PDB file of C-alpha atoms in Angstrom:
ATOM      1  CA  MET A   1     -32.277 -97.876  21.450  1.00  0.00           C
ATOM      2  CA  ILE A   2     -34.385-100.602  23.392  1.00  0.00           C
ATOM      3  CA  ARG A   3     -32.232-100.520  26.556  1.00  0.00           C
ATOM      4  CA  ASN A   4     -32.427 -96.504  26.537  1.00  0.00           C
ATOM      5  CA  TRP A   5     -36.228 -97.257  26.608  1.00  0.00           C
ATOM      6  CA  ASN A   6     -36.493 -99.484  28.899  1.00  0.00           C
ATOM      7  CA  THR A   7     -34.486 -97.467  31.468  1.00  0.00           C
ATOM      8  CA  ALA A   8     -36.766 -94.745  30.437  1.00  0.00           C
ATOM      9  CA  VAL A   9     -40.172 -96.720  31.917  1.00  0.00           C
ATOM     10  CA  ARG A  10     -38.083 -97.728  34.586  1.00  0.00           C
ATOM     11  CA  ARG A  11     -37.842 -93.508  34.943  1.00  0.00           C
ATOM     12  CA  THR A  12     -41.360 -93.264  34.136  1.00  0.00           C
ATOM     13  CA  VAL A  13     -42.491 -95.743  36.411  1.00  0.00           C
ATOM     14  CA  GLY A  14     -40.701 -94.463  39.835  1.00  0.00           C
ATOM     15  CA  ARG A  15     -42.114 -90.964  39.062  1.00  0.00           C
ATOM     16  CA  LEU A  16     -45.596 -92.215  39.451  1.00  0.00           C
ATOM     17  CA  GLY A  17     -45.216 -92.964  42.901  1.00  0.00           C
ATOM     18  CA  GLY A  18     -43.806 -96.747  43.353  1.00  0.00           C
ATOM     19  CA  ALA A  19     -40.189 -98.383  43.692  1.00  0.00           C
ATOM     20  CA  ARG A  20     -41.395-100.639  40.732  1.00  0.00           C
ATOM     21  CA  ARG A  21     -39.174-101.701  38.184  1.00  0.00           C
ATOM     22  CA  THR A  22     -41.013-102.019  34.666  1.00  0.00           C
ATOM     23  CA  ASP A  23     -39.098-105.466  33.735  1.00  0.00           C
ATOM     24  CA  ARG A  24     -40.377-108.649  32.187  1.00  0.00           C
ATOM     25  CA  ARG A  25     -41.749-109.287  35.664  1.00  0.00           C
ATOM     26  CA  THR A  26     -44.110-106.043  35.535  1.00  0.00           C
ATOM     27  CA  ALA A  27     -45.632-106.822  32.035  1.00  0.00           C
ATOM     28  CA  PRO A  28     -45.434-110.559  31.711  1.00  0.00           C
ATOM     29  CA  VAL A  29     -48.210-110.559  29.736  1.00  0.00           C
ATOM     30  CA  THR A  30     -47.127-108.502  27.169  1.00  0.00           C
ATOM     31  CA  TYR A  31     -43.840-110.893  26.686  1.00  0.00           C
ATOM     32  CA  THR A  32     -45.675-113.990  27.040  1.00  0.00           C
ATOM     33  CA  LEU A  33     -48.237-112.976  23.795  1.00  0.00           C
ATOM     34  CA  ILE A  34     -44.425-112.178  21.821  1.00  0.00           C
ATOM     35  CA  THR A  35     -43.351-115.339  22.829  1.00  0.00           C
ATOM     36  CA  MET A  36     -46.943-117.325  21.485  1.00  0.00           C
ATOM     37  CA  CYS A  37     -47.110-115.708  18.404  1.00  0.00           C
ATOM     38  CA  CYS A  38     -43.168-115.939  17.360  1.00  0.00           C
ATOM     39  CA  LEU A  39     -43.382-120.118  18.484  1.00  0.00           C
ATOM     40  CA  LEU A  40     -46.610-120.830  16.733  1.00  0.00           C
ATOM     41  CA  PHE A  41     -45.345-118.600  13.245  1.00  0.00           C
ATOM     42  CA  LEU A  42     -41.888-120.520  13.623  1.00  0.00           C
ATOM     43  CA  VAL A  43     -43.922-124.015  13.759  1.00  0.00           C
ATOM     44  CA  SER A  44     -46.370-123.224  11.240  1.00  0.00           C
ATOM     45  CA  PRO A  45     -46.130-123.404   7.409  1.00  0.00           C
ATOM     46  CA  ALA A  46     -46.103-119.550   7.410  1.00  0.00           C
ATOM     47  CA  ALA A  47     -42.197-119.317   8.252  1.00  0.00           C
ATOM     48  CA  GLY A  48     -41.812-122.067   5.973  1.00  0.00           C
ATOM     49  CA  LEU A  49     -38.871-123.757   8.237  1.00  0.00           C
ATOM     50  CA  ASN A  50     -40.527-126.622   8.463  1.00  0.00           C
ATOM     51  CA  PRO A  51     -39.864-129.153   5.674  1.00  0.00           C
ATOM     52  CA  ALA A  52     -42.672-131.550   6.626  1.00  0.00           C
ATOM     53  CA  TYR A  53     -45.050-128.679   4.879  1.00  0.00           C
ATOM     54  CA  GLY A  54     -42.953-129.208   1.545  1.00  0.00           C
ATOM     55  CA  THR A  55     -42.208-126.888  -0.882  1.00  0.00           C
ATOM     56  CA  GLY A  56     -43.292-124.624  -4.065  1.00  0.00           C
ATOM     57  CA  GLU A  57     -46.780-125.342  -4.808  1.00  0.00           C
ATOM     58  CA  GLU A  58     -46.809-127.664  -1.358  1.00  0.00           C
ATOM     59  CA  LEU A  59     -45.948-125.097   1.051  1.00  0.00           C
ATOM     60  CA  LEU A  60     -48.520-122.545  -0.724  1.00  0.00           C
ATOM     61  CA  ALA A  61     -51.188-124.803  -0.492  1.00  0.00           C
ATOM     62  CA  ALA A  62     -50.255-125.960   3.053  1.00  0.00           C
ATOM     63  CA  GLN A  63     -50.133-122.068   3.936  1.00  0.00           C
ATOM     64  CA  ARG A  64     -54.000-121.340   2.407  1.00  0.00           C
ATOM     65  CA  ALA A  65     -55.299-123.697   4.582  1.00  0.00           C
ATOM     66  CA  TYR A  66     -53.848-122.972   7.367  1.00  0.00           C
ATOM     67  CA  PHE A  67     -54.944-119.271   7.460  1.00  0.00           C
ATOM     68  CA  ARG A  68     -58.657-120.881   6.254  1.00  0.00           C
ATOM     69  CA  ARG A  69     -58.630-122.479   8.998  1.00  0.00           C
ATOM     70  CA  TRP A  70     -57.182-120.230  12.081  1.00  0.00           C
ATOM     71  CA  GLY A  71     -57.732-117.096  10.498  1.00  0.00           C
ATOM     72  CA  VAL A  72     -60.957-115.395   9.939  1.00  0.00           C
ATOM     73  CA  VAL A  73     -63.264-116.078   6.776  1.00  0.00           C
ATOM     74  CA  PRO A  74     -65.807-113.167   6.812  1.00  0.00           C
ATOM     75  CA  ALA A  75     -68.138-114.938   4.366  1.00  0.00           C
ATOM     76  CA  GLU A  76     -68.323-118.186   6.678  1.00  0.00           C
ATOM     77  CA  LEU A  77     -67.782-115.807   9.900  1.00  0.00           C
ATOM     78  CA  PHE A  78     -72.046-115.019  10.336  1.00  0.00           C
ATOM     79  CA  GLU A  79     -72.735-119.142   9.609  1.00  0.00           C
ATOM     80  CA  ASP A  80     -74.380-121.426  12.195  1.00  0.00           C
ATOM     81  CA  SER A  81     -70.749-122.824  13.155  1.00  0.00           C
ATOM     82  CA  PRO A  82     -69.404-122.606  16.526  1.00  0.00           C
ATOM     83  CA  GLY A  83     -66.087-123.296  15.507  1.00  0.00           C
ATOM     84  CA  SER A  84     -66.434-120.056  12.906  1.00  0.00           C
ATOM     85  CA  ALA A  85     -67.282-117.410  16.055  1.00  0.00           C
ATOM     86  CA  LEU A  86     -63.863-118.700  17.276  1.00  0.00           C
ATOM     87  CA  THR A  87     -61.146-118.037  14.810  1.00  0.00           C
ATOM     88  CA  PRO A  88     -61.362-114.325  15.625  1.00  0.00           C
ATOM     89  CA  ALA A  89     -59.834-115.243  18.597  1.00  0.00           C
ATOM     90  CA  THR A  90     -57.560-117.770  16.913  1.00  0.00           C
ATOM     91  CA  ALA A  91     -56.349-114.966  14.459  1.00  0.00           C
ATOM     92  CA  LEU A  92     -54.703-113.220  16.567  1.00  0.00           C
ATOM     93  CA  PHE A  93     -51.536-115.694  17.336  1.00  0.00           C
ATOM     94  CA  VAL A  94     -51.523-116.347  13.214  1.00  0.00           C
ATOM     95  CA  HIS A  95     -49.160-114.281  10.978  1.00  0.00           C
ATOM     96  CA  GLY A  96     -48.863-114.778   7.395  1.00  0.00           C
ATOM     97  CA  SER A  97     -45.398-113.659   7.258  1.00  0.00           C
ATOM     98  CA  TRP A  98     -41.959-112.463   8.678  1.00  0.00           C
ATOM     99  CA  VAL A  99     -42.355-109.182   7.834  1.00  0.00           C
ATOM    100  CA  HIS A 100     -46.173-109.434   9.177  1.00  0.00           C
ATOM    101  CA  LEU A 101     -44.802-110.789  12.345  1.00  0.00           C
ATOM    102  CA  LEU A 102     -41.617-109.011  13.500  1.00  0.00           C
ATOM    103  CA  GLY A 103     -43.359-105.402  12.595  1.00  0.00           C
ATOM    104  CA  ASN A 104     -46.433-106.440  15.241  1.00  0.00           C
ATOM    105  CA  MET A 105     -43.979-107.942  17.688  1.00  0.00           C
ATOM    106  CA  LEU A 106     -42.307-104.386  17.372  1.00  0.00           C
ATOM    107  CA  PHE A 107     -45.219-102.337  18.352  1.00  0.00           C
ATOM    108  CA  LEU A 108     -46.522-104.566  20.644  1.00  0.00           C
ATOM    109  CA  TYR A 109     -43.023-104.584  22.771  1.00  0.00           C
ATOM    110  CA  VAL A 110     -43.217-101.202  22.345  1.00  0.00           C
ATOM    111  CA  PHE A 111     -46.362 -99.861  23.887  1.00  0.00           C
ATOM    112  CA  GLY A 112     -47.341-103.190  24.950  1.00  0.00           C
ATOM    113  CA  ALA A 113     -45.168-103.083  28.535  1.00  0.00           C
ATOM    114  CA  MET A 114     -45.897 -99.435  29.621  1.00  0.00           C
ATOM    115  CA  THR A 115     -49.830 -99.914  28.691  1.00  0.00           C
ATOM    116  CA  GLU A 116     -49.932-103.294  31.170  1.00  0.00           C
ATOM    117  CA  GLU A 117     -47.800-101.862  33.703  1.00  0.00           C
ATOM    118  CA  ARG A 118     -50.955 -98.804  33.604  1.00  0.00           C
ATOM    119  CA  MET A 119     -54.078-101.514  32.890  1.00  0.00           C
ATOM    120  CA  GLY A 120     -52.473-104.341  35.285  1.00  0.00           C
ATOM    121  CA  ARG A 121     -51.871-107.712  34.093  1.00  0.00           C
ATOM    122  CA  LEU A 122     -55.336-109.307  33.972  1.00  0.00           C
ATOM    123  CA  GLN A 123     -57.359-105.927  32.949  1.00  0.00           C
ATOM    124  CA  PHE A 124     -54.627-105.943  29.614  1.00  0.00           C
ATOM    125  CA  ALA A 125     -55.137-109.794  29.066  1.00  0.00           C
ATOM    126  CA  LEU A 126     -59.002-109.024  28.887  1.00  0.00           C
ATOM    127  CA  PHE A 127     -58.679-105.819  26.952  1.00  0.00           C
ATOM    128  CA  TYR A 128     -56.221-107.150  24.639  1.00  0.00           C
ATOM    129  CA  LEU A 129     -58.216-110.239  23.499  1.00  0.00           C
ATOM    130  CA  GLY A 130     -61.574-107.901  23.720  1.00  0.00           C
ATOM    131  CA  CYS A 131     -60.202-105.296  21.754  1.00  0.00           C
ATOM    132  CA  GLY A 132     -58.599-107.484  18.726  1.00  0.00           C
ATOM    133  CA  TYR A 133     -61.883-109.832  18.512  1.00  0.00           C
ATOM    134  CA  LEU A 134     -64.104-106.949  17.877  1.00  0.00           C
ATOM    135  CA  ALA A 135     -61.425-105.207  15.962  1.00  0.00           C
ATOM    136  CA  LEU A 136     -61.671-108.469  13.303  1.00  0.00           C
ATOM    137  CA  LEU A 137     -65.503-109.071  13.862  1.00  0.00           C
ATOM    138  CA  GLY A 138     -65.641-105.011  12.485  1.00  0.00           C
ATOM    139  CA  TYR A 139     -63.649-106.058   9.726  1.00  0.00           C
ATOM    140  CA  ALA A 140     -65.964-108.855   9.047  1.00  0.00           C
ATOM    141  CA  GLY A 141     -68.907-107.570   9.083  1.00  0.00           C
ATOM    142  CA  ALA A 142     -68.191-104.410   6.818  1.00  0.00           C
ATOM    143  CA  ASN A 143     -66.654-107.362   4.567  1.00  0.00           C
ATOM    144  CA  ALA A 144     -69.364-109.890   5.105  1.00  0.00           C
ATOM    145  CA  HIS A 145     -69.053-111.426   1.644  1.00  0.00           C
ATOM    146  CA  SER A 146     -64.940-112.023   1.339  1.00  0.00           C
ATOM    147  CA  GLN A 147     -63.462-115.365   1.382  1.00  0.00           C
ATOM    148  CA  GLN A 148     -60.018-113.906   1.910  1.00  0.00           C
ATOM    149  CA  SER A 149     -58.622-115.393   4.845  1.00  0.00           C
ATOM    150  CA  LEU A 150     -57.934-112.428   7.851  1.00  0.00           C
ATOM    151  CA  VAL A 151     -54.690-113.172  10.286  1.00  0.00           C
ATOM    152  CA  GLY A 152     -52.442-111.479  12.415  1.00  0.00           C
ATOM    153  CA  ALA A 153     -52.520-109.341  15.981  1.00  0.00           C
ATOM    154  CA  SER A 154     -53.179-106.079  14.376  1.00  0.00           C
ATOM    155  CA  GLY A 155     -56.538-105.425  15.577  1.00  0.00           C
ATOM    156  CA  ALA A 156     -55.386-106.013  19.266  1.00  0.00           C
ATOM    157  CA  ILE A 157     -52.484-104.019  18.622  1.00  0.00           C
ATOM    158  CA  SER A 158     -53.894-101.181  17.266  1.00  0.00           C
ATOM    159  CA  ALA A 159     -56.156-101.218  20.694  1.00  0.00           C
ATOM    160  CA  VAL A 160     -53.163-100.904  22.967  1.00  0.00           C
ATOM    161  CA  LEU A 161     -51.576 -97.992  20.290  1.00  0.00           C
ATOM    162  CA  GLY A 162     -54.683 -96.674  20.965  1.00  0.00           C
ATOM    163  CA  ALA A 163     -55.036 -96.905  24.686  1.00  0.00           C
ATOM    164  CA  PHE A 164     -51.207 -95.865  25.243  1.00  0.00           C
ATOM    165  CA  LEU A 165     -52.420 -92.288  23.305  1.00  0.00           C
ATOM    166  CA  PHE A 166     -55.064 -91.736  26.038  1.00  0.00           C
ATOM    167  CA  LEU A 167     -52.730 -92.727  29.077  1.00  0.00           C
ATOM    168  CA  PHE A 168     -49.474 -91.468  27.725  1.00  0.00           C
ATOM    169  CA  PRO A 169     -49.980 -88.703  25.373  1.00  0.00           C
ATOM    170  CA  ARG A 170     -46.817 -86.941  26.051  1.00  0.00           C
ATOM    171  CA  ALA A 171     -44.335 -90.165  25.986  1.00  0.00           C
ATOM    172  CA  ARG A 172     -41.595 -89.523  22.985  1.00  0.00           C
ATOM    173  CA  VAL A 173     -42.150 -91.665  20.535  1.00  0.00           C
ATOM    174  CA  THR A 174     -38.973 -91.801  18.300  1.00  0.00           C
ATOM    175  CA  SER A 175     -39.713 -92.561  14.176  1.00  0.00           C
ATOM    176  CA  LEU A 176     -38.178 -93.237  11.250  1.00  0.00           C
ATOM    177  CA  LEU A 177     -39.646 -91.455   8.156  1.00  0.00           C
ATOM    178  CA  PRO A 178     -38.753 -92.203   4.963  1.00  0.00           C
ATOM    179  CA  PHE A 179     -39.131 -89.203   3.032  1.00  0.00           C
ATOM    180  CA  LEU A 180     -36.590 -87.787   5.531  1.00  0.00           C
ATOM    181  CA  PHE A 181     -33.856 -90.480   4.490  1.00  0.00           C
ATOM    182  CA  PHE A 182     -34.849 -92.567   7.768  1.00  0.00           C
ATOM    183  CA  LEU A 183     -33.462 -90.075  10.456  1.00  0.00           C
ATOM    184  CA  PRO A 184     -34.769 -91.216  13.619  1.00  0.00           C
ATOM    185  CA  LEU A 185     -36.743 -88.180  14.893  1.00  0.00           C
ATOM    186  CA  ARG A 186     -38.408 -87.965  18.173  1.00  0.00           C
ATOM    187  CA  PHE A 187     -42.164 -86.665  18.615  1.00  0.00           C
ATOM    188  CA  PRO A 188     -44.994 -86.449  21.021  1.00  0.00           C
ATOM    189  CA  ALA A 189     -47.181 -89.589  21.079  1.00  0.00           C
ATOM    190  CA  TRP A 190     -50.045 -87.297  20.550  1.00  0.00           C
ATOM    191  CA  ILE A 191     -48.717 -86.177  16.839  1.00  0.00           C
ATOM    192  CA  VAL A 192     -47.110 -89.593  16.050  1.00  0.00           C
ATOM    193  CA  LEU A 193     -50.092 -91.777  16.929  1.00  0.00           C
ATOM    194  CA  PRO A 194     -52.898 -89.506  14.924  1.00  0.00           C
ATOM    195  CA  PHE A 195     -50.612 -89.119  12.272  1.00  0.00           C
ATOM    196  CA  TRP A 196     -50.855 -93.074  11.807  1.00  0.00           C
ATOM    197  CA  VAL A 197     -54.409 -93.080  12.440  1.00  0.00           C
ATOM    198  CA  TRP A 198     -54.627 -90.984   9.646  1.00  0.00           C
ATOM    199  CA  LEU A 199     -52.092 -93.306   7.738  1.00  0.00           C
ATOM    200  CA  GLN A 200     -54.535 -96.407   8.069  1.00  0.00           C
ATOM    201  CA  TRP A 201     -57.715 -93.854   7.173  1.00  0.00           C
ATOM    202  CA  THR A 202     -56.236 -93.175   4.210  1.00  0.00           C
ATOM    203  CA  ALA A 203     -55.031 -96.464   3.180  1.00  0.00           C
ATOM    204  CA  ALA A 204     -58.493 -97.865   3.832  1.00  0.00           C
ATOM    205  CA  GLY A 205     -60.349 -95.807   1.446  1.00  0.00           C
ATOM    206  CA  ARG A 206     -57.770 -96.706  -1.015  1.00  0.00           C
ATOM    207  CA  ALA A 207     -58.016-100.601  -0.542  1.00  0.00           C
ATOM    208  CA  GLY A 208     -59.841-102.865  -2.799  1.00  0.00           C
ATOM    209  CA  ASP A 209     -61.291-106.388  -2.241  1.00  0.00           C
ATOM    210  CA  GLY A 210     -58.796-108.863  -1.891  1.00  0.00           C
ATOM    211  CA  PRO A 211     -56.057-109.840  -0.464  1.00  0.00           C
ATOM    212  CA  GLY A 212     -53.760-107.167   1.236  1.00  0.00           C
ATOM    213  CA  VAL A 213     -53.800-105.360   4.687  1.00  0.00           C
ATOM    214  CA  ALA A 214     -57.009-104.884   6.842  1.00  0.00           C
ATOM    215  CA  TYR A 215     -56.382-101.479   7.352  1.00  0.00           C
ATOM    216  CA  LEU A 216     -60.052-101.275   8.481  1.00  0.00           C
ATOM    217  CA  ALA A 217     -59.836-103.179  11.890  1.00  0.00           C
ATOM    218  CA  HIS A 218     -56.654-101.113  12.466  1.00  0.00           C
ATOM    219  CA  LEU A 219     -59.227 -98.479  12.974  1.00  0.00           C
ATOM    220  CA  VAL A 220     -61.723-100.680  14.832  1.00  0.00           C
ATOM    221  CA  GLY A 221     -58.975-101.586  16.947  1.00  0.00           C
ATOM    222  CA  PHE A 222     -57.536 -97.953  17.674  1.00  0.00           C
ATOM    223  CA  GLY A 223     -60.675 -96.544  18.506  1.00  0.00           C
ATOM    224  CA  LEU A 224     -61.592 -99.636  20.793  1.00  0.00           C
ATOM    225  CA  GLY A 225     -58.789 -99.091  22.941  1.00  0.00           C
ATOM    226  CA  PHE A 226     -58.764 -94.887  22.960  1.00  0.00           C
ATOM    227  CA  ALA A 227     -62.595 -95.168  23.867  1.00  0.00           C
ATOM    228  CA  PHE A 228     -61.383 -98.015  26.625  1.00  0.00           C
ATOM    229  CA  ALA A 229     -58.421 -95.919  28.435  1.00  0.00           C
ATOM    230  CA  TRP A 230     -60.740 -93.008  28.217  1.00  0.00           C
ATOM    231  CA  VAL A 231     -64.050 -94.916  30.066  1.00  0.00           C
ATOM    232  CA  ARG A 232     -61.917 -96.805  32.561  1.00  0.00           C
ATOM    233  CA  PHE A 233     -59.207 -93.824  33.748  1.00  0.00           C
ATOM    234  CA  GLY A 234     -61.049 -90.829  32.904  1.00  0.00           C
ATOM    235  CA  PRO A 235     -59.288 -87.942  31.949  1.00  0.00           C
ATOM    236  CA  THR A 236     -57.695 -87.129  35.501  1.00  0.00           C
ATOM    237  CA  THR A 237     -55.603 -90.197  35.399  1.00  0.00           C
ATOM    238  CA  ARG A 238     -53.643 -89.966  32.343  1.00  0.00           C
ATOM    239  CA  VAL A 239     -50.024 -89.171  32.595  1.00  0.00           C
ATOM    240  CA  LYS A 240     -48.452 -85.691  31.406  1.00  0.00           C
ATOM    241  CA  GLY A 241     -45.270 -84.286  30.775  1.00  0.00           C
ATOM    242  CA  VAL A 242     -43.142 -87.499  31.662  1.00  0.00           C
ATOM    243  CA  PRO A 243     -40.764 -87.803  28.407  1.00  0.00           C
ATOM    244  CA  VAL A 244     -40.355 -91.715  27.507  1.00  0.00           C
ATOM    245  CA  ALA A 245     -38.168 -92.620  24.706  1.00  0.00           C
ATOM    246  CA  ALA A 246     -40.162 -95.150  22.943  1.00  0.00           C
ATOM    247  CA  PRO A 247     -38.659 -96.641  19.313  1.00  0.00           C
ATOM    248  CA  GLU A 248     -40.445 -96.610  16.439  1.00  0.00           C
ATOM    249  CA  GLY A 249     -40.237 -99.172  13.222  1.00  0.00           C
ATOM    250  CA  GLU A 250     -42.132 -98.275  10.024  1.00  0.00           C
ATOM    251  CA  ASN A 251     -43.973-101.276  10.114  1.00  0.00           C
ATOM    252  CA  GLN A 252     -47.584-100.963  11.006  1.00  0.00           C
ATOM    253  CA  PRO A 253     -49.657-103.301  12.737  1.00  0.00           C
TER     254      PRO A 253
END
């Protein structure tokens, strides 16, 4: 499936008017971000692989301390502390579990390369970090009294999804739907991604205070990404009518 997607990406770039081929050399920011997130997770207590962090309650305490140090704690973010102001940036590279990491990296791998190819390396890097920072900041502002640590690249990756929807609305996205026994079905991005947004909106309305998924950060990030692509590229620069196979799992960023 991944091989088919890479082939489709190369065809798309060729049709857009150039001899360049979309591979790791033309999307270095995307693959660097994936590598950094994976490496940092493996050496962190969240992975549970480093015996130096101990086991049982000792490991749980190390994980809580790790998330609190590098994640966003809304109640502390707006204090007069320079270190707290940096946490929305550091939290983008911290993940809470294997499922959290793999789900986010899958979405970044699928949607990041084409978006980076369209934006350019430097612009994509600044876009990813800036939108990710603002998405976590927006969540913290709406939950200013929360003591729960917030970690993960979800806000930034949601921004990538928003930009992808604007730039490639007709790209074909392969989705696995649980109510259809996980049959792989292909739909245009303009159907799949708005449906994903609706799921986030619905889940955000049901989410309570405390541990869980920061659906609001997903919505803020997606909106920022779509708005940025609309302002930066304009409605006449979107790629239309190019079928692109892009696998999508059920894990949400």
